[in-house]
Coordinates of N, CA and C in Angstrom, one line a residue:
M1 N -3.8 -35.8 8.7 CA -4.5 -34.7 8.2 C -5.1 -35.0 6.8
K2 N -6.4 -34.8 6.6 CA -7.1 -35.0 5.4 C -7.3 -33.7 4.7
K3 N -6.6 -33.5 3.5 CA -6.8 -32.2 2.8 C -8.2 -32.1 2.3
I4 N -8.7 -30.9 2.5 CA -10.1 -30.6 2.0 C -10.0 -29.8 0.7
D5 N -9.2 -28.8 0.7 CA -9.1 -27.9 -0.5 C -7.6 -27.4 -0.6
Q6 N -7.2 -27.0 -1.8 CA -5.9 -26.4 -2.0 C -6.0 -25.5 -3.2
G7 N -5.1 -24.5 -3.2 CA -5.0 -23.6 -4.3 C -3.9 -22.6 -4.2
Q8 N -3.9 -21.6 -5.1 CA -2.8 -20.6 -5.1 C -3.4 -19.3 -5.6
Y9 N -2.9 -18.2 -5.0 CA -3.2 -16.9 -5.4 C -2.0 -16.1 -5.7
E10 N -2.1 -15.2 -6.7 CA -0.9 -14.3 -7.0 C -1.0 -13.0 -6.2
I11 N 0.1 -12.6 -5.7 CA 0.2 -11.3 -5.0 C 1.1 -10.4 -5.9
F12 N 0.7 -9.2 -6.0 CA 1.3 -8.2 -6.9 C 2.3 -7.4 -6.2
T13 N 3.2 -8.0 -5.4 CA 4.3 -7.3 -4.7 C 5.4 -8.4 -4.5
T14 N 6.5 -7.9 -3.8 CA 7.6 -8.9 -3.6 C 7.2 -9.7 -2.4
K15 N 8.0 -10.8 -2.2 CA 7.7 -11.7 -1.1 C 8.0 -11.0 0.2
A16 N 9.1 -10.3 0.3 CA 9.4 -9.6 1.6 C 8.3 -8.6 2.0
D17 N 7.8 -7.8 1.0 CA 6.8 -6.8 1.2 C 5.5 -7.5 1.6
A18 N 5.2 -8.6 0.9 CA 3.9 -9.3 1.3 C 4.0 -9.9 2.7
I19 N 5.1 -10.4 3.1 CA 5.3 -10.9 4.5 C 5.1 -9.8 5.5
D20 N 5.7 -8.6 5.2 CA 5.6 -7.5 6.1 C 4.1 -7.0 6.2
K21 N 3.4 -7.0 5.1 CA 2.0 -6.6 5.1 C 1.1 -7.6 5.8
F22 N 1.4 -8.9 5.6 CA 0.6 -9.9 6.2 C 0.8 -9.9 7.8
M23 N 2.1 -9.7 8.1 CA 2.4 -9.6 9.6 C 1.7 -8.4 10.2
Q24 N 1.5 -7.3 9.5 CA 0.8 -6.2 10.1 C -0.7 -6.5 10.2
M25 N -1.2 -7.5 9.5 CA -2.7 -7.8 9.5 C -2.9 -9.0 10.5
Q26 N -1.9 -9.5 11.2 CA -2.1 -10.6 12.2 C -3.2 -10.2 13.2
G27 N -3.9 -11.3 13.6 CA -4.9 -11.1 14.7 C -6.2 -11.8 14.5
M28 N -7.1 -11.5 15.3 CA -8.4 -12.1 15.3 C -9.2 -11.7 14.0
C29 N -9.9 -12.7 13.4 CA -10.7 -12.5 12.3 C -12.2 -12.2 12.7
R30 N -12.9 -11.6 11.8 CA -14.3 -11.4 12.1 C -15.1 -12.7 12.0
E31 N -14.7 -13.5 11.1 CA -15.4 -14.8 10.8 C -15.3 -15.8 11.9
E32 N -16.3 -16.6 12.1 CA -16.3 -17.7 13.0 C -16.6 -19.0 12.3
I33 N -16.1 -20.1 12.8 CA -16.4 -21.4 12.1 C -16.9 -22.3 13.1
S34 N -17.7 -23.3 12.7 CA -18.3 -24.4 13.5 C -18.9 -23.8 14.8
G35 N -19.9 -22.9 14.6 CA -20.6 -22.5 15.7 C -19.8 -21.7 16.7
E36 N -19.5 -20.5 16.4 CA -18.9 -19.6 17.3 C -17.4 -19.9 17.7
N37 N -16.7 -20.6 16.9 CA -15.3 -20.8 17.1 C -14.5 -19.7 16.4
R38 N -13.9 -18.9 17.2 CA -13.1 -17.8 16.7 C -11.9 -18.3 15.8
V39 N -11.4 -17.4 14.9 CA -10.3 -17.8 14.1 C -9.3 -16.7 14.2
V40 N -8.0 -17.0 14.2 CA -6.9 -16.0 14.3 C -6.0 -16.2 13.1
F41 N -5.5 -15.1 12.5 CA -4.6 -15.1 11.4 C -3.2 -14.9 11.9
Y42 N -2.2 -15.8 11.5 CA -0.8 -15.7 11.8 C 0.0 -15.7 10.6
C43 N 1.1 -14.9 10.5 CA 2.1 -14.9 9.5 C 3.4 -14.8 10.1
S44 N 4.3 -15.8 9.8 CA 5.7 -15.8 10.4 C 6.6 -14.9 9.5
N45 N 7.7 -14.6 10.0 CA 8.7 -13.8 9.2 C 9.3 -14.6 8.1
K46 N 9.0 -15.9 8.0 CA 9.5 -16.7 6.8 C 8.4 -16.9 5.8
G47 N 7.2 -16.3 6.0 CA 6.1 -16.4 5.1 C 5.1 -17.6 5.3
Q48 N 5.1 -18.2 6.4 CA 4.2 -19.3 6.7 C 2.9 -18.6 7.3
I49 N 1.8 -18.9 6.7 CA 0.5 -18.4 7.1 C -0.4 -19.5 7.7
T50 N -1.0 -19.1 8.8 CA -1.9 -20.1 9.5 C -3.2 -19.4 9.9
L51 N -4.4 -20.0 9.6 CA -5.7 -19.6 10.1 C -6.2 -20.7 10.9
T52 N -6.3 -20.5 12.2 CA -6.6 -21.5 13.2 C -7.3 -20.9 14.4
N53 N -7.6 -21.8 15.4 CA -8.2 -21.3 16.6 C -7.2 -20.6 17.5
P54 N -7.5 -19.5 18.1 CA -6.6 -18.9 19.1 C -6.6 -19.7 20.4
P55 N -5.4 -19.6 21.1 CA -5.4 -20.2 22.4 C -6.4 -19.5 23.4
T56 N -6.9 -20.2 24.3 CA -7.8 -19.6 25.3 C -7.2 -19.9 26.7
R57 N -7.8 -19.4 27.7 CA -7.3 -19.7 29.1 C -7.2 -21.2 29.4
R58 N -8.2 -21.9 28.8 CA -8.2 -23.3 29.1 C -7.5 -24.1 28.0
G59 N -6.6 -23.5 27.2 CA -5.9 -24.2 26.2 C -6.6 -24.0 24.9
Y60 N -6.5 -24.9 23.9 CA -7.1 -24.8 22.6 C -8.5 -25.4 22.6
R61 N -9.3 -24.9 21.7 CA -10.7 -25.4 21.6 C -10.7 -26.6 20.6
W62 N -9.5 -26.9 20.1 CA -9.4 -28.1 19.2 C -10.3 -28.1 18.0
N63 N -10.3 -27.0 17.3 CA -11.1 -27.0 16.1 C -10.3 -27.9 15.1
S64 N -10.9 -28.8 14.4 CA -10.2 -29.7 13.6 C -9.9 -29.2 12.1
T65 N -10.5 -28.1 11.7 CA -10.3 -27.6 10.3 C -9.4 -26.4 10.4
N66 N -8.3 -26.4 9.7 CA -7.3 -25.3 9.7 C -6.9 -25.0 8.3
L67 N -6.3 -23.8 8.1 CA -5.7 -23.5 6.8 C -4.2 -23.2 7.0
S68 N -3.4 -23.7 6.2 CA -2.0 -23.4 6.2 C -1.6 -22.9 4.8
A69 N -0.7 -21.9 4.7 CA -0.3 -21.3 3.5 C 1.2 -20.9 3.6
E70 N 1.7 -20.7 2.4 CA 3.1 -20.3 2.3 C 3.3 -19.3 1.2
I71 N 4.0 -18.2 1.5 CA 4.3 -17.2 0.5 C 5.6 -17.7 -0.3
T72 N 5.5 -17.8 -1.6 CA 6.6 -18.2 -2.4 C 6.8 -17.3 -3.6
Q73 N 8.0 -17.4 -4.2 CA 8.3 -16.6 -5.4 C 8.8 -17.6 -6.5
Q74 N 8.2 -17.4 -7.6 CA 8.5 -18.2 -8.8 C 8.5 -17.4 -10.0
D75 N 9.6 -17.4 -10.8 CA 9.6 -16.7 -12.1 C 9.4 -15.2 -11.9
G76 N 9.8 -14.6 -10.8 CA 9.7 -13.2 -10.6 C 8.3 -12.8 -10.1
K77 N 7.4 -13.8 -9.8 CA 6.1 -13.5 -9.3 C 5.9 -14.1 -7.9
T78 N 5.1 -13.5 -7.1 CA 4.9 -13.9 -5.7 C 3.5 -14.6 -5.6
Y79 N 3.5 -15.7 -5.0 CA 2.2 -16.5 -4.8 C 2.0 -16.9 -3.3
V80 N 0.7 -17.1 -3.0 CA 0.4 -17.7 -1.7 C -0.3 -19.0 -2.1
T81 N 0.4 -20.1 -1.7 CA -0.1 -21.4 -1.9 C -0.7 -21.9 -0.6
Y82 N -1.9 -22.4 -0.6 CA -2.6 -22.8 0.6 C -3.2 -24.2 0.5
Y83 N -3.6 -24.7 1.6 CA -4.4 -25.9 1.7 C -5.2 -25.9 3.0
T84 N -6.4 -26.4 3.0 CA -7.1 -26.6 4.2 C -7.2 -28.1 4.5
A85 N -7.2 -28.4 5.8 CA -7.2 -29.8 6.2 C -8.0 -30.0 7.4
F86 N -8.5 -31.3 7.5 CA -9.3 -31.7 8.7 C -8.3 -32.6 9.5
S87 N -8.0 -32.3 10.7 CA -7.1 -33.0 11.5 C -7.8 -34.1 12.2
E88 N -7.5 -35.3 11.8 CA -8.1 -36.5 12.5 C -7.5 -36.6 13.9
F89 N -6.3 -36.2 14.1 CA -5.7 -36.2 15.4 C -6.5 -35.4 16.4
N90 N -6.9 -34.2 16.1 CA -7.7 -33.4 17.0 C -9.0 -34.0 17.2
H91 N -9.6 -34.6 16.2 CA -10.9 -35.3 16.3 C -10.7 -36.5 17.3
V92 N -9.7 -37.2 17.2 CA -9.4 -38.4 18.1 C -9.2 -37.9 19.5
L93 N -8.5 -36.7 19.7 CA -8.4 -36.2 21.0 C -9.7 -35.8 21.7
K94 N -10.6 -35.3 20.9 CA -11.9 -34.9 21.4 C -12.7 -36.2 21.8
L95 N -12.6 -37.2 21.0 CA -13.3 -38.5 21.3 C -12.7 -39.1 22.5
S96 N -11.3 -39.0 22.6 CA -10.7 -39.6 23.8 C -11.1 -38.9 25.1
S97 N -11.3 -37.6 25.0 CA -11.8 -36.9 26.2 C -13.2 -37.3 26.5
L98 N -14.0 -37.7 25.5 CA -15.3 -38.2 25.8 C -15.3 -39.5 26.5
I99 N -14.3 -40.4 26.1 CA -14.2 -41.7 26.7 C -13.8 -41.5 28.2
I100 N -12.9 -40.6 28.4 CA -12.5 -40.3 29.8 C -13.7 -39.8 30.6
D101 N -14.5 -39.0 30.0 CA -15.7 -38.5 30.6 C -16.6 -39.6 31.0
I102 N -16.8 -40.6 30.1 CA -17.7 -41.7 30.4 C -17.1 -42.5 31.6
V103 N -15.8 -42.7 31.6 CA -15.2 -43.5 32.7 C -15.4 -42.7 34.0
M104 N -15.3 -41.4 34.0 CA -15.5 -40.6 35.2 C -17.0 -40.7 35.6
A105 N -17.9 -40.7 34.7 CA -19.3 -40.8 35.0 C -19.6 -42.2 35.6
V106 N -19.0 -43.2 35.1 CA -19.2 -44.6 35.7 C -18.7 -44.6 37.1
L107 N -17.5 -44.0 37.3 CA -17.0 -43.9 38.7 C -17.9 -43.1 39.6
A108 N -18.5 -42.1 39.1 CA -19.5 -41.3 39.9 C -20.7 -42.1 40.3
I109 N -21.1 -43.0 39.3 CA -22.3 -43.9 39.6 C -21.9 -44.8 40.7
I110 N -20.7 -45.4 40.6 CA -20.2 -46.4 41.6 C -20.1 -45.7 43.0
L111 N -19.6 -44.5 43.0 CA -19.5 -43.8 44.3 C -20.9 -43.4 44.8
G112 N -21.8 -43.2 43.9 CA -23.2 -42.9 44.3 C -23.9 -44.1 44.9
I113 N -23.6 -45.3 44.4 CA -24.1 -46.5 45.0 C -23.5 -46.8 46.3
I114 N -22.2 -46.6 46.5 CA -21.5 -46.8 47.7 C -21.9 -45.8 48.8
S115 N -22.1 -44.5 48.3 CA -22.3 -43.4 49.2 C -23.7 -43.5 49.9
A116 N -23.8 -43.0 51.1 CA -25.0 -43.0 51.8 C -26.0 -41.9 51.3
D117 N -25.4 -40.8 50.9 CA -26.2 -39.7 50.4 C -26.3 -39.7 48.9
K118 N -27.3 -40.3 48.4 CA -27.5 -40.6 46.9 C -27.6 -39.3 46.1
I119 N -28.3 -38.3 46.6 CA -28.6 -37.1 45.9 C -27.3 -36.3 45.6
V120 N -26.4 -36.2 46.6 CA -25.1 -35.5 46.4 C -24.3 -36.2 45.4
S121 N -24.3 -37.5 45.4 CA -23.4 -38.3 44.4 C -24.0 -38.3 43.0
L122 N -25.3 -38.0 42.8 CA -25.8 -37.9 41.5 C -25.5 -36.6 40.8
V123 N -25.1 -35.5 41.5 CA -24.8 -34.3 40.9 C -23.6 -34.4 40.0
P124 N -22.5 -35.0 40.4 CA -21.3 -35.2 39.5 C -21.7 -36.0 38.3
F125 N -22.5 -37.0 38.5 CA -23.0 -37.8 37.3 C -23.7 -37.0 36.3
G126 N -24.6 -36.1 36.8 CA -25.4 -35.2 35.9 C -24.5 -34.3 35.2
L127 N -23.5 -33.7 35.9 CA -22.6 -32.8 35.2 C -21.7 -33.6 34.1
F128 N -21.3 -34.8 34.5 CA -20.5 -35.5 33.5 C -21.4 -35.9 32.3
A129 N -22.6 -36.3 32.5 CA -23.5 -36.6 31.4 C -23.8 -35.4 30.5
A130 N -24.0 -34.3 31.1 CA -24.3 -33.0 30.3 C -23.0 -32.7 29.5
F131 N -21.8 -32.7 30.1 CA -20.6 -32.5 29.4 C -20.4 -33.4 28.2
F132 N -20.7 -34.7 28.5 CA -20.5 -35.7 27.4 C -21.4 -35.4 26.2
V133 N -22.7 -35.1 26.5 CA -23.6 -34.9 25.4 C -23.2 -33.6 24.6
V134 N -22.8 -32.6 25.3 CA -22.4 -31.4 24.6 C -21.1 -31.6 23.7
Q135 N -20.1 -32.3 24.3 CA -18.9 -32.6 23.5 C -19.2 -33.5 22.3
L136 N -20.1 -34.5 22.5 CA -20.4 -35.4 21.4 C -21.1 -34.6 20.3
V137 N -22.0 -33.8 20.6 CA -22.7 -33.0 19.6 C -21.7 -32.1 18.9
I138 N -20.8 -31.4 19.6 CA -19.8 -30.5 19.0 C -18.9 -31.3 18.1
S139 N -18.4 -32.4 18.5 CA -17.5 -33.3 17.7 C -18.1 -33.7 16.4
V140 N -19.4 -34.2 16.5 CA -20.0 -34.7 15.3 C -20.3 -33.5 14.3
K141 N -20.7 -32.3 14.9 CA -21.0 -31.2 14.0 C -19.8 -30.7 13.3
Q142 N -18.6 -30.7 14.0 CA -17.4 -30.2 13.4 C -17.0 -31.0 12.2
K143 N -17.1 -32.3 12.3 CA -16.7 -33.1 11.2 C -17.6 -32.8 10.0
G144 N -18.9 -32.7 10.2 CA -19.8 -32.4 9.2 C -19.7 -31.0 8.6
N145 N -19.2 -30.0 9.4 CA -19.1 -28.6 9.0 C -17.7 -28.4 8.4
S146 N -16.9 -29.4 8.3 CA -15.5 -29.2 7.8 C -15.4 -28.5 6.4
P147 N -16.2 -29.0 5.4 CA -16.1 -28.3 4.1 C -16.6 -26.8 4.2
K148 N -17.6 -26.6 4.9 CA -18.1 -25.2 5.1 C -17.1 -24.3 5.8
D149 N -16.4 -24.9 6.8 CA -15.4 -24.2 7.6 C -14.2 -23.9 6.6
S150 N -13.9 -24.8 5.8 CA -12.8 -24.7 4.8 C -13.1 -23.5 3.9
E151 N -14.3 -23.3 3.4 CA -14.7 -22.2 2.6 C -14.5 -20.9 3.3
I152 N -14.9 -20.9 4.6 CA -14.8 -19.6 5.4 C -13.3 -19.2 5.5
L153 N -12.5 -20.2 5.8 CA -11.1 -19.9 6.0 C -10.4 -19.4 4.7
I154 N -10.8 -20.0 3.6 CA -10.3 -19.6 2.3 C -10.7 -18.2 1.9
K155 N -12.0 -17.9 2.2 CA -12.5 -16.6 2.0 C -11.7 -15.5 2.8
E156 N -11.4 -15.9 4.0 CA -10.7 -14.9 4.9 C -9.3 -14.7 4.4
L157 N -8.6 -15.8 3.9 CA -7.3 -15.6 3.3 C -7.4 -14.8 2.0
E158 N -8.4 -15.0 1.2 CA -8.6 -14.2 0.0 C -8.8 -12.8 0.3
N159 N -9.6 -12.5 1.3 CA -9.8 -11.1 1.7 C -8.4 -10.4 2.1
R160 N -7.6 -11.1 2.8 CA -6.3 -10.5 3.2 C -5.4 -10.4 2.0
I161 N -5.4 -11.3 1.1 CA -4.6 -11.2 -0.1 C -5.1 -10.0 -0.9
N162 N -6.4 -9.8 -1.0 CA -6.9 -8.6 -1.7 C -6.5 -7.3 -1.0
A163 N -6.4 -7.4 0.3 CA -5.9 -6.2 1.0 C -4.5 -5.9 0.7
V164 N -3.6 -6.9 0.6 CA -2.2 -6.7 0.3 C -2.1 -6.2 -1.2
N165 N -2.9 -6.8 -2.1 CA -2.8 -6.3 -3.5 C -3.3 -4.9 -3.6
Q166 N -4.2 -4.4 -2.8 CA -4.7 -3.0 -2.9 C -4.1 -2.1 -1.8
W167 N -3.0 -2.5 -1.2 CA -2.4 -1.8 0.0 C -2.2 -0.3 -0.3
D168 N -1.6 0.0 -1.5 CA -1.2 1.4 -1.7 C -2.3 2.2 -2.5
R169 N -3.4 1.7 -2.6 CA -4.5 2.4 -3.4 C -5.3 3.3 -2.4

């Protein structure tokens, strides 16, 4: 994981109260990152905060930029310490799936050559090629959008911190 940004915000309440309020705000965010990738806000009962992609029916969308934070207390004050990171592991997973797609496309071509019905065997190749191009474009754009995505995640965390700080107003 390559850290993109890090920082700290002060919360004007106790750690336990902040955790309780953050847990009440869990769920989908309005903001989207890297072209319509939804973001979800999680807070554990130990004060671990995560802004990441929600699971879908097909698993995760493997967005590579995420925010992790922790609620801490020092000198009688409560803080949220965060960092955003770009996961090279997720990026490699995407590229690995592209390599598998290329292998499957080559197999489709070989089956097309062997098969008597050339038109039917070209359909899987076309589908694999389209999937490959789409995944390659998404993968390249995500790495380039990582700093912008990081800013969006930090702004979302900041909005929720402001909500906790103004909870009783």
